[in-house]
């Protein structure tokens, strides 16, 4: 998975390439097929949103790309890029302060001790959490914890030793628990950071408008087992407003397609 990616003739190099990926949990009669023959290329610097019904295999797919689990069939190539995953749950260390959680991530990425405090403070500013540096996770609201998790994922995209390596940021429903106002602010923030750092983003959400607000492309997965059923390019200029007519119109089209897909499975 870490080998440099060679573009095959007629195919451009991808930051993430899934080729015929299937994933089954368990074996024999009790086996559960979560993903079925998923092929997907994400271009370097592209922002791809992944939509699909609950249980269709979205988190499974991100875990496979993050190399936390292995596919049952098919291949996944990230071309040697750094991969940072922001989980569906915040997954912070409860015994460390907010700053401590961020500093640990920065330490893992080779940031010298003398710089960690300042970098952690900058990351907290970027997720609008100045003033909460010394709190522990249990002292924060669910939405605030999720924002710390976002800051930590961003810390994990840093690599002092190899700053030129591409970075793939995987985000699993990062803003699902947030109020609309905070979510809108963080959409602006993640878009800015994505642009400035040239990140490649694979972003899972249930929220169709959010997918259209953020994505260069929206990929729709079928109900379990997850397969790619349709892809929607998003040609609108950025920054977009989640409540704009253009976003609402394309989101309506995608929602209709999603309903059709969920309906086919009787859910
Ligand atoms: N470690 C595991 N062992 C067994 N089954 C699993 C495991 N992880 C996921 N599954 C099953 O695989 C299917 C896909 O799960 P996954 O978590 O990927 O769905 P999801 O699309 O992320 O759903 P949601 O939108 O609710 O987060 C589900 O039926 C789930 O029960
Ligand atoms: Mg999930």
PDB file of C-alpha atoms and ligand atoms in Angstrom:
ATOM      1  CA  UNK A   1       0.000   0.000   0.000  1.00  0.00           C
ATOM      2  CA  UNK A   2       2.891   2.367   0.570  1.00  0.00           C
ATOM      3  CA  UNK A   3       4.513   1.855  -2.815  1.00  0.00           C
ATOM      4  CA  UNK A   4       4.768   4.894  -5.049  1.00  0.00           C
ATOM      5  CA  UNK A   5       1.861   4.949  -7.402  1.00  0.00           C
ATOM      6  CA  UNK A   6       2.678   4.506 -11.070  1.00  0.00           C
ATOM      7  CA  UNK A   7      -0.018   5.753 -13.393  1.00  0.00           C
ATOM      8  CA  UNK A   8      -1.051   3.005 -15.795  1.00  0.00           C
ATOM      9  CA  UNK A   9      -1.353   4.097 -19.444  1.00  0.00           C
ATOM     10  CA  UNK A  10      -4.587   6.036 -19.861  1.00  0.00           C
ATOM     11  CA  UNK A  11      -4.966   6.588 -16.106  1.00  0.00           C
ATOM     12  CA  UNK A  12      -3.650   9.565 -14.190  1.00  0.00           C
ATOM     13  CA  UNK A  13      -1.994   9.099 -10.807  1.00  0.00           C
ATOM     14  CA  UNK A  14      -4.481   9.056  -7.955  1.00  0.00           C
ATOM     15  CA  UNK A  15      -3.907   9.974  -4.328  1.00  0.00           C
ATOM     16  CA  UNK A  16      -6.220   7.139  -3.334  1.00  0.00           C
ATOM     17  CA  UNK A  17      -7.127   4.249  -5.593  1.00  0.00           C
ATOM     18  CA  UNK A  18      -9.543   1.493  -4.669  1.00  0.00           C
ATOM     19  CA  UNK A  19      -9.743  -1.292  -7.193  1.00  0.00           C
ATOM     20  CA  UNK A  20     -12.443  -3.945  -6.848  1.00  0.00           C
ATOM     21  CA  UNK A  21     -12.469  -3.678  -3.058  1.00  0.00           C
ATOM     22  CA  UNK A  22     -14.758  -6.018  -1.135  1.00  0.00           C
ATOM     23  CA  UNK A  23     -14.912  -6.494   2.610  1.00  0.00           C
ATOM     24  CA  UNK A  24     -16.668  -9.313   4.428  1.00  0.00           C
ATOM     25  CA  UNK A  25     -16.849  -9.611   8.215  1.00  0.00           C
ATOM     26  CA  UNK A  26     -16.908 -13.153   9.603  1.00  0.00           C
ATOM     27  CA  UNK A  27     -16.973 -16.269   7.488  1.00  0.00           C
ATOM     28  CA  UNK A  28     -19.272 -19.047   6.315  1.00  0.00           C
ATOM     29  CA  UNK A  29     -23.050 -18.694   6.663  1.00  0.00           C
ATOM     30  CA  UNK A  30     -22.702 -15.898   9.204  1.00  0.00           C
ATOM     31  CA  UNK A  31     -20.494 -13.722   6.987  1.00  0.00           C
ATOM     32  CA  UNK A  32     -21.601 -10.180   6.383  1.00  0.00           C
ATOM     33  CA  UNK A  33     -20.619  -8.484   3.148  1.00  0.00           C
ATOM     34  CA  UNK A  34     -20.064  -4.809   3.961  1.00  0.00           C
ATOM     35  CA  UNK A  35     -18.471  -3.629   0.704  1.00  0.00           C
ATOM     36  CA  UNK A  36     -18.853  -5.191  -2.715  1.00  0.00           C
ATOM     37  CA  UNK A  37     -16.402  -4.509  -5.539  1.00  0.00           C
ATOM     38  CA  UNK A  38     -15.831  -0.814  -4.881  1.00  0.00           C
ATOM     39  CA  UNK A  39     -13.569   0.981  -7.339  1.00  0.00           C
ATOM     40  CA  UNK A  40     -12.813   4.632  -6.799  1.00  0.00           C
ATOM     41  CA  UNK A  41      -9.992   7.020  -7.716  1.00  0.00           C
ATOM     42  CA  UNK A  42      -9.466  10.216  -5.748  1.00  0.00           C
ATOM     43  CA  UNK A  43      -7.182  12.706  -7.493  1.00  0.00           C
ATOM     44  CA  UNK A  44      -4.399  14.467  -5.559  1.00  0.00           C
ATOM     45  CA  UNK A  45      -5.918  17.582  -3.994  1.00  0.00           C
ATOM     46  CA  UNK A  46      -9.470  16.489  -4.662  1.00  0.00           C
ATOM     47  CA  UNK A  47     -12.270  16.804  -2.092  1.00  0.00           C
ATOM     48  CA  UNK A  48     -14.565  13.799  -2.435  1.00  0.00           C
ATOM     49  CA  UNK A  49     -17.700  13.326  -0.356  1.00  0.00           C
ATOM     50  CA  UNK A  50     -19.099   9.869   0.226  1.00  0.00           C
ATOM     51  CA  UNK A  51     -22.817   9.486   0.843  1.00  0.00           C
ATOM     52  CA  UNK A  52     -24.860   6.421   1.655  1.00  0.00           C
ATOM     53  CA  UNK A  53     -27.407   4.931   4.014  1.00  0.00           C
ATOM     54  CA  UNK A  54     -26.458   3.984   7.557  1.00  0.00           C
ATOM     55  CA  UNK A  55     -24.652   0.662   7.608  1.00  0.00           C
ATOM     56  CA  UNK A  56     -23.685   0.712   3.919  1.00  0.00           C
ATOM     57  CA  UNK A  57     -19.977   0.459   4.701  1.00  0.00           C
ATOM     58  CA  UNK A  58     -18.710   4.048   4.715  1.00  0.00           C
ATOM     59  CA  UNK A  59     -16.701   3.752   7.945  1.00  0.00           C
ATOM     60  CA  UNK A  60     -15.469   0.352   6.809  1.00  0.00           C
ATOM     61  CA  UNK A  61     -14.181   1.936   3.610  1.00  0.00           C
ATOM     62  CA  UNK A  62     -12.315   4.689   5.474  1.00  0.00           C
ATOM     63  CA  UNK A  63     -10.797   2.157   7.872  1.00  0.00           C
ATOM     64  CA  UNK A  64      -9.488   0.189   4.903  1.00  0.00           C
ATOM     65  CA  UNK A  65      -7.951   3.298   3.307  1.00  0.00           C
ATOM     66  CA  UNK A  66      -6.353   4.162   6.684  1.00  0.00           C
ATOM     67  CA  UNK A  67      -4.862   0.646   6.719  1.00  0.00           C
ATOM     68  CA  UNK A  68      -6.602  -0.205  10.003  1.00  0.00           C
ATOM     69  CA  UNK A  69      -8.121  -3.271   8.362  1.00  0.00           C
ATOM     70  CA  UNK A  70      -7.504  -5.307   5.221  1.00  0.00           C
ATOM     71  CA  UNK A  71      -9.884  -5.814   2.303  1.00  0.00           C
ATOM     72  CA  UNK A  72     -11.198  -9.332   1.626  1.00  0.00           C
ATOM     73  CA  UNK A  73     -10.622  -8.739  -2.085  1.00  0.00           C
ATOM     74  CA  UNK A  74      -9.232  -5.992  -4.288  1.00  0.00           C
ATOM     75  CA  UNK A  75      -6.470  -3.474  -3.688  1.00  0.00           C
ATOM     76  CA  UNK A  76      -6.079  -0.061  -2.097  1.00  0.00           C
ATOM     77  CA  UNK A  77      -3.217   2.251  -2.962  1.00  0.00           C
ATOM     78  CA  UNK A  78      -2.448   5.551  -1.285  1.00  0.00           C
ATOM     79  CA  UNK A  79       0.802   6.054  -3.174  1.00  0.00           C
ATOM     80  CA  UNK A  80       2.916   6.536  -0.050  1.00  0.00           C
ATOM     81  CA  UNK A  81       0.885   9.547   1.145  1.00  0.00           C
ATOM     82  CA  UNK A  82       0.424  10.276   4.839  1.00  0.00           C
ATOM     83  CA  UNK A  83      -3.062   9.250   5.860  1.00  0.00           C
ATOM     84  CA  UNK A  84      -4.868  10.887   8.792  1.00  0.00           C
ATOM     85  CA  UNK A  85      -8.269   9.630   9.921  1.00  0.00           C
ATOM     86  CA  UNK A  86     -10.827  11.584  11.878  1.00  0.00           C
ATOM     87  CA  UNK A  87     -13.110   8.980  13.434  1.00  0.00           C
ATOM     88  CA  UNK A  88     -16.891   9.136  13.717  1.00  0.00           C
ATOM     89  CA  UNK A  89     -16.394   9.380  17.520  1.00  0.00           C
ATOM     90  CA  UNK A  90     -13.915  11.958  18.875  1.00  0.00           C
ATOM     91  CA  UNK A  91     -11.634   9.253  20.425  1.00  0.00           C
ATOM     92  CA  UNK A  92      -9.550  11.710  22.491  1.00  0.00           C
ATOM     93  CA  UNK A  93      -7.313  10.668  25.370  1.00  0.00           C
ATOM     94  CA  UNK A  94      -9.425  11.515  28.465  1.00  0.00           C
ATOM     95  CA  UNK A  95      -6.442  11.969  30.788  1.00  0.00           C
ATOM     96  CA  UNK A  96      -4.798  14.592  28.579  1.00  0.00           C
ATOM     97  CA  UNK A  97      -5.933  18.198  28.260  1.00  0.00           C
ATOM     98  CA  UNK A  98      -7.067  19.553  24.908  1.00  0.00           C
ATOM     99  CA  UNK A  99      -3.568  20.919  24.344  1.00  0.00           C
ATOM    100  CA  UNK A 100      -2.055  17.635  25.513  1.00  0.00           C
ATOM    101  CA  UNK A 101      -4.057  15.710  22.910  1.00  0.00           C
ATOM    102  CA  UNK A 102      -2.866  18.038  20.153  1.00  0.00           C
ATOM    103  CA  UNK A 103       0.746  18.087  21.345  1.00  0.00           C
ATOM    104  CA  UNK A 104       0.865  14.315  21.330  1.00  0.00           C
ATOM    105  CA  UNK A 105      -0.283  14.248  17.696  1.00  0.00           C
ATOM    106  CA  UNK A 106       2.326  16.888  16.795  1.00  0.00           C
ATOM    107  CA  UNK A 107       5.011  14.895  18.613  1.00  0.00           C
ATOM    108  CA  UNK A 108       4.068  11.818  16.577  1.00  0.00           C
ATOM    109  CA  UNK A 109       4.604  13.906  13.434  1.00  0.00           C
ATOM    110  CA  UNK A 110       8.087  15.031  14.485  1.00  0.00           C
ATOM    111  CA  UNK A 111       7.322  18.615  15.555  1.00  0.00           C
ATOM    112  CA  UNK A 112      10.034  19.756  18.029  1.00  0.00           C
ATOM    113  CA  UNK A 113       8.899  20.185  21.638  1.00  0.00           C
ATOM    114  CA  UNK A 114       9.585  23.930  21.649  1.00  0.00           C
ATOM    115  CA  UNK A 115       7.108  24.472  18.797  1.00  0.00           C
ATOM    116  CA  UNK A 116       4.308  22.183  19.913  1.00  0.00           C
ATOM    117  CA  UNK A 117       2.551  24.546  22.341  1.00  0.00           C
ATOM    118  CA  UNK A 118       2.330  27.330  19.760  1.00  0.00           C
ATOM    119  CA  UNK A 119       1.214  25.011  16.970  1.00  0.00           C
ATOM    120  CA  UNK A 120      -1.453  23.500  19.232  1.00  0.00           C
ATOM    121  CA  UNK A 121      -2.731  27.004  20.032  1.00  0.00           C
ATOM    122  CA  UNK A 122      -2.959  27.820  16.306  1.00  0.00           C
ATOM    123  CA  UNK A 123      -4.898  24.631  15.663  1.00  0.00           C
ATOM    124  CA  UNK A 124      -7.322  25.489  18.478  1.00  0.00           C
ATOM    125  CA  UNK A 125      -7.889  28.907  16.967  1.00  0.00           C
ATOM    126  CA  UNK A 126      -8.674  27.328  13.619  1.00  0.00           C
ATOM    127  CA  UNK A 127     -11.519  25.304  15.178  1.00  0.00           C
ATOM    128  CA  UNK A 128     -12.724  28.262  17.306  1.00  0.00           C
ATOM    129  CA  UNK A 129     -11.741  26.783  20.656  1.00  0.00           C
ATOM    130  CA  UNK A 130      -9.392  29.420  22.050  1.00  0.00           C
ATOM    131  CA  UNK A 131      -9.665  29.449  25.809  1.00  0.00           C
ATOM    132  CA  UNK A 132     -10.281  25.695  26.160  1.00  0.00           C
ATOM    133  CA  UNK A 133      -6.646  24.592  25.949  1.00  0.00           C
ATOM    134  CA  UNK A 134      -6.425  23.398  29.556  1.00  0.00           C
ATOM    135  CA  UNK A 135      -9.767  21.546  29.687  1.00  0.00           C
ATOM    136  CA  UNK A 136     -10.031  17.790  29.598  1.00  0.00           C
ATOM    137  CA  UNK A 137     -12.371  16.138  27.060  1.00  0.00           C
ATOM    138  CA  UNK A 138     -15.112  15.369  29.651  1.00  0.00           C
ATOM    139  CA  UNK A 139     -15.363  19.099  30.408  1.00  0.00           C
ATOM    140  CA  UNK A 140     -16.360  19.889  26.814  1.00  0.00           C
ATOM    141  CA  UNK A 141     -19.645  19.521  24.942  1.00  0.00           C
ATOM    142  CA  UNK A 142     -19.940  16.782  22.311  1.00  0.00           C
ATOM    143  CA  UNK A 143     -19.561  19.328  19.512  1.00  0.00           C
ATOM    144  CA  UNK A 144     -16.481  20.839  21.136  1.00  0.00           C
ATOM    145  CA  UNK A 145     -14.901  17.412  21.528  1.00  0.00           C
ATOM    146  CA  UNK A 146     -15.496  16.813  17.830  1.00  0.00           C
ATOM    147  CA  UNK A 147     -13.763  20.110  17.042  1.00  0.00           C
ATOM    148  CA  UNK A 148     -10.741  19.033  19.102  1.00  0.00           C
ATOM    149  CA  UNK A 149     -10.758  15.785  17.124  1.00  0.00           C
ATOM    150  CA  UNK A 150     -10.712  17.856  13.937  1.00  0.00           C
ATOM    151  CA  UNK A 151      -7.744  19.875  15.234  1.00  0.00           C
ATOM    152  CA  UNK A 152      -5.953  16.647  16.111  1.00  0.00           C
ATOM    153  CA  UNK A 153      -6.609  15.195  12.643  1.00  0.00           C
ATOM    154  CA  UNK A 154      -5.120  18.388  11.198  1.00  0.00           C
ATOM    155  CA  UNK A 155      -2.108  17.993  13.500  1.00  0.00           C
ATOM    156  CA  UNK A 156      -1.651  14.519  12.050  1.00  0.00           C
ATOM    157  CA  UNK A 157      -1.459  15.940   8.534  1.00  0.00           C
ATOM    158  CA  UNK A 158       1.754  17.751   9.474  1.00  0.00           C
ATOM    159  CA  UNK A 159       5.068  16.013   8.828  1.00  0.00           C
ATOM    160  CA  UNK A 160       8.177  17.959   9.725  1.00  0.00           C
ATOM    161  CA  UNK A 161      10.545  15.331   8.403  1.00  0.00           C
ATOM    162  CA  UNK A 162       8.908  15.056   5.014  1.00  0.00           C
ATOM    163  CA  UNK A 163       6.825  18.162   4.354  1.00  0.00           C
ATOM    164  CA  UNK A 164       6.439  17.493   0.633  1.00  0.00           C
ATOM    165  CA  UNK A 165       4.665  14.160   0.929  1.00  0.00           C
ATOM    166  CA  UNK A 166       1.019  14.340  -0.003  1.00  0.00           C
ATOM    167  CA  UNK A 167      -1.561  14.031   2.709  1.00  0.00           C
ATOM    168  CA  UNK A 168      -4.882  12.239   2.596  1.00  0.00           C
ATOM    169  CA  UNK A 169      -7.359  13.311   5.254  1.00  0.00           C
ATOM    170  CA  UNK A 170     -10.191  10.866   5.902  1.00  0.00           C
ATOM    171  CA  UNK A 171     -13.151  12.339   7.752  1.00  0.00           C
ATOM    172  CA  UNK A 172     -16.010  10.185   9.043  1.00  0.00           C
ATOM    173  CA  UNK A 173     -19.125  12.310   9.633  1.00  0.00           C
ATOM    174  CA  UNK A 174     -17.028  14.916  11.432  1.00  0.00           C
ATOM    175  CA  UNK A 175     -19.741  17.548  11.798  1.00  0.00           C
ATOM    176  CA  UNK A 176     -22.820  15.379  12.383  1.00  0.00           C
ATOM    177  CA  UNK A 177     -23.145  16.378  16.046  1.00  0.00           C
ATOM    178  CA  UNK A 178     -22.696  20.119  15.586  1.00  0.00           C
ATOM    179  CA  UNK A 179     -25.236  22.928  15.524  1.00  0.00           C
ATOM    180  CA  UNK A 180     -25.791  24.508  12.105  1.00  0.00           C
ATOM    181  CA  UNK A 181     -23.892  27.713  12.855  1.00  0.00           C
ATOM    182  CA  UNK A 182     -20.739  25.973  14.122  1.00  0.00           C
ATOM    183  CA  UNK A 183     -20.923  23.522  11.249  1.00  0.00           C
ATOM    184  CA  UNK A 184     -21.065  26.363   8.699  1.00  0.00           C
ATOM    185  CA  UNK A 185     -18.010  27.994  10.292  1.00  0.00           C
ATOM    186  CA  UNK A 186     -16.111  24.726  10.203  1.00  0.00           C
ATOM    187  CA  UNK A 187     -17.047  24.171   6.563  1.00  0.00           C
ATOM    188  CA  UNK A 188     -15.313  27.468   5.766  1.00  0.00           C
ATOM    189  CA  UNK A 189     -12.367  26.452   7.934  1.00  0.00           C
ATOM    190  CA  UNK A 190     -11.891  22.977   6.481  1.00  0.00           C
ATOM    191  CA  UNK A 191     -12.168  24.396   2.957  1.00  0.00           C
ATOM    192  CA  UNK A 192      -9.474  26.981   3.744  1.00  0.00           C
ATOM    193  CA  UNK A 193      -7.143  24.412   5.303  1.00  0.00           C
ATOM    194  CA  UNK A 194      -7.723  21.950   2.450  1.00  0.00           C
ATOM    195  CA  UNK A 195      -6.743  24.632  -0.075  1.00  0.00           C
ATOM    196  CA  UNK A 196      -3.765  26.000   1.841  1.00  0.00           C
ATOM    197  CA  UNK A 197      -2.262  22.586   2.536  1.00  0.00           C
ATOM    198  CA  UNK A 198      -3.211  20.937  -0.751  1.00  0.00           C
ATOM    199  CA  UNK A 199      -4.856  18.075   1.112  1.00  0.00           C
ATOM    200  CA  UNK A 200      -6.722  15.237  -0.522  1.00  0.00           C
ATOM    201  CA  UNK A 201      -9.951  14.718   1.415  1.00  0.00           C
ATOM    202  CA  UNK A 202     -12.347  11.786   1.564  1.00  0.00           C
ATOM    203  CA  UNK A 203     -15.290  12.998   3.606  1.00  0.00           C
ATOM    204  CA  UNK A 204     -18.183  10.806   4.771  1.00  0.00           C
ATOM    205  CA  UNK A 205     -21.499  12.412   5.615  1.00  0.00           C
ATOM    206  CA  UNK A 206     -25.234  11.724   5.855  1.00  0.00           C
ATOM    207  CA  UNK A 207     -25.975  15.326   4.990  1.00  0.00           C
ATOM    208  CA  UNK A 208     -26.488  15.733   1.244  1.00  0.00           C
ATOM    209  CA  UNK A 209     -26.261  19.530   1.319  1.00  0.00           C
ATOM    210  CA  UNK A 210     -23.026  19.333   3.279  1.00  0.00           C
ATOM    211  CA  UNK A 211     -21.623  16.988   0.621  1.00  0.00           C
ATOM    212  CA  UNK A 212     -22.545  19.452  -2.146  1.00  0.00           C
ATOM    213  CA  UNK A 213     -21.265  22.430  -0.116  1.00  0.00           C
ATOM    214  CA  UNK A 214     -17.826  20.837   0.269  1.00  0.00           C
ATOM    215  CA  UNK A 215     -17.166  18.292  -2.446  1.00  0.00           C
ATOM    216  CA  UNK A 216     -15.558  18.529  -5.862  1.00  0.00           C
ATOM    217  CA  UNK A 217     -17.430  15.274  -6.386  1.00  0.00           C
ATOM    218  CA  UNK A 218     -20.122  13.399  -4.481  1.00  0.00           C
ATOM    219  CA  UNK A 219     -19.985   9.614  -4.608  1.00  0.00           C
ATOM    220  CA  UNK A 220     -23.155   7.741  -3.748  1.00  0.00           C
ATOM    221  CA  UNK A 221     -22.906   4.266  -2.247  1.00  0.00           C
ATOM    222  CA  UNK A 222     -25.688   1.682  -2.366  1.00  0.00           C
ATOM    223  CA  UNK A 223     -27.237   0.197   0.753  1.00  0.00           C
ATOM    224  CA  UNK A 224     -25.241  -2.704   2.192  1.00  0.00           C
ATOM    225  CA  UNK A 225     -23.276  -4.172   0.639  1.00  0.00           C
ATOM    226  CA  UNK A 226     -21.836  -0.819  -0.386  1.00  0.00           C
ATOM    227  CA  UNK A 227     -21.185  -0.354  -4.103  1.00  0.00           C
ATOM    228  CA  UNK A 228     -20.622   2.886  -5.993  1.00  0.00           C
ATOM    229  CA  UNK A 229     -23.984   3.588  -7.648  1.00  0.00           C
ATOM    230  CA  UNK A 230     -23.436   7.062  -9.001  1.00  0.00           C
ATOM    231  CA  UNK A 231     -21.001   9.977  -8.948  1.00  0.00           C
ATOM    232  CA  UNK A 232     -22.014  13.619  -9.133  1.00  0.00           C
ATOM    233  CA  UNK A 233     -19.412  16.250 -10.057  1.00  0.00           C
ATOM    234  CA  UNK A 234     -20.040  19.579  -8.292  1.00  0.00           C
ATOM    235  CA  UNK A 235     -19.132  22.298 -10.810  1.00  0.00           C
ATOM    236  CA  UNK A 236     -20.131  25.283  -8.622  1.00  0.00           C
ATOM    237  CA  UNK A 237     -17.589  27.941  -7.688  1.00  0.00           C
ATOM    238  CA  UNK A 238     -16.240  28.160  -4.154  1.00  0.00           C
ATOM    239  CA  UNK A 239     -16.879  29.228  -1.539  1.00  0.00           C
ATOM    240  CA  UNK A 240     -20.443  27.938  -1.696  1.00  0.00           C
ATOM    241  CA  UNK A 241     -23.226  28.618   0.713  1.00  0.00           C
ATOM    242  CA  UNK A 242     -25.023  25.593   2.090  1.00  0.00           C
ATOM    243  CA  UNK A 243     -28.339  27.475   1.805  1.00  0.00           C
ATOM    244  CA  UNK A 244     -27.815  28.680  -1.777  1.00  0.00           C
ATOM    245  CA  UNK A 245     -30.269  27.695  -4.507  1.00  0.00           C
ATOM    246  CA  UNK A 246     -27.561  25.944  -6.545  1.00  0.00           C
ATOM    247  CA  UNK A 247     -26.494  23.762  -3.624  1.00  0.00           C
ATOM    248  CA  UNK A 248     -30.131  22.985  -2.755  1.00  0.00           C
ATOM    249  CA  UNK A 249     -30.968  22.041  -6.352  1.00  0.00           C
ATOM    250  CA  UNK A 250     -28.133  19.550  -6.797  1.00  0.00           C
ATOM    251  CA  UNK A 251     -28.716  18.234  -3.253  1.00  0.00           C
ATOM    252  CA  UNK A 252     -32.371  17.613  -4.248  1.00  0.00           C
ATOM    253  CA  UNK A 253     -31.312  15.548  -7.266  1.00  0.00           C
ATOM    254  CA  UNK A 254     -28.870  13.499  -5.175  1.00  0.00           C
ATOM    255  CA  UNK A 255     -31.439  13.008  -2.390  1.00  0.00           C
ATOM    256  CA  UNK A 256     -33.946  11.611  -4.905  1.00  0.00           C
ATOM    257  CA  UNK A 257     -31.321   9.148  -6.130  1.00  0.00           C
ATOM    258  CA  UNK A 258     -30.418   8.222  -2.555  1.00  0.00           C
ATOM    259  CA  UNK A 259     -34.088   7.619  -1.668  1.00  0.00           C
ATOM    260  CA  UNK A 260     -34.462   5.391  -4.701  1.00  0.00           C
ATOM    261  CA  UNK A 261     -31.430   3.408  -3.600  1.00  0.00           C
ATOM    262  CA  UNK A 262     -32.536   3.055   0.018  1.00  0.00           C
ATOM    263  CA  UNK A 263     -36.100   2.188  -1.154  1.00  0.00           C
ATOM    264  CA  UNK A 264     -34.795  -0.621  -3.343  1.00  0.00           C
ATOM    265  CA  UNK A 265     -33.596  -2.314  -0.212  1.00  0.00           C
ATOM    266  CA  UNK A 266     -36.936  -1.869   1.576  1.00  0.00           C
ATOM    267  CA  UNK A 267     -35.581   0.498   4.233  1.00  0.00           C
TER     268      UNK A 267
HETATM  269  N1  LIG B   1     -15.692  -5.059  12.921  1.00  0.00           N
HETATM  270  C1  LIG B   1     -16.865  -5.449  12.426  1.00  0.00           C
HETATM  271  N2  LIG B   1     -17.307  -6.704  12.612  1.00  0.00           N
HETATM  272  C2  LIG B   1     -18.468  -7.131  12.088  1.00  0.00           C
HETATM  273  N3  LIG B   1     -19.297  -6.361  11.358  1.00  0.00           N
HETATM  274  C3  LIG B   1     -18.928  -5.089  11.148  1.00  0.00           C
HETATM  275  C4  LIG B   1     -17.698  -4.558  11.677  1.00  0.00           C
HETATM  276  N4  LIG B   1     -17.596  -3.272  11.293  1.00  0.00           N
HETATM  277  C5  LIG B   1     -18.706  -2.996  10.593  1.00  0.00           C
HETATM  278  N5  LIG B   1     -19.506  -4.091  10.495  1.00  0.00           N
HETATM  279  C6  LIG B   1     -20.767  -4.171   9.742  1.00  0.00           C
HETATM  280  O1  LIG B   1     -20.527  -3.724   8.429  1.00  0.00           O
HETATM  281  C7  LIG B   1     -21.604  -2.930   7.960  1.00  0.00           C
HETATM  282  C8  LIG B   1     -21.078  -1.564   7.571  1.00  0.00           C
HETATM  283  O2  LIG B   1     -20.685  -0.857   8.759  1.00  0.00           O
HETATM  284  P1  LIG B   1     -20.082   0.602   8.705  1.00  0.00           P
HETATM  285  O3  LIG B   1     -19.767   0.984  10.076  1.00  0.00           O
HETATM  286  O4  LIG B   1     -19.008   0.647   7.698  1.00  0.00           O
HETATM  287  O5  LIG B   1     -21.355   1.431   8.153  1.00  0.00           O
HETATM  288  P2  LIG B   1     -21.529   2.998   7.902  1.00  0.00           P
HETATM  289  O6  LIG B   1     -21.911   3.158   6.458  1.00  0.00           O
HETATM  290  O7  LIG B   1     -20.332   3.717   8.385  1.00  0.00           O
HETATM  291  O8  LIG B   1     -22.808   3.331   8.807  1.00  0.00           O
HETATM  292  P3  LIG B   1     -23.154   4.675   9.626  1.00  0.00           P
HETATM  293  O9  LIG B   1     -23.605   5.664   8.595  1.00  0.00           O
HETATM  294  O10 LIG B   1     -24.273   4.261  10.506  1.00  0.00           O
HETATM  295  O11 LIG B   1     -21.946   5.105  10.369  1.00  0.00           O
HETATM  296  C9  LIG B   1     -22.637  -2.893   9.088  1.00  0.00           C
HETATM  297  O12 LIG B   1     -23.636  -3.870   8.820  1.00  0.00           O
HETATM  298  C10 LIG B   1     -21.832  -3.261  10.321  1.00  0.00           C
HETATM  299  O13 LIG B   1     -22.645  -3.959  11.250  1.00  0.00           O
HETATM  300 MG1  LIG B   2     -20.020   5.034   9.937  1.00  0.00          MG
END
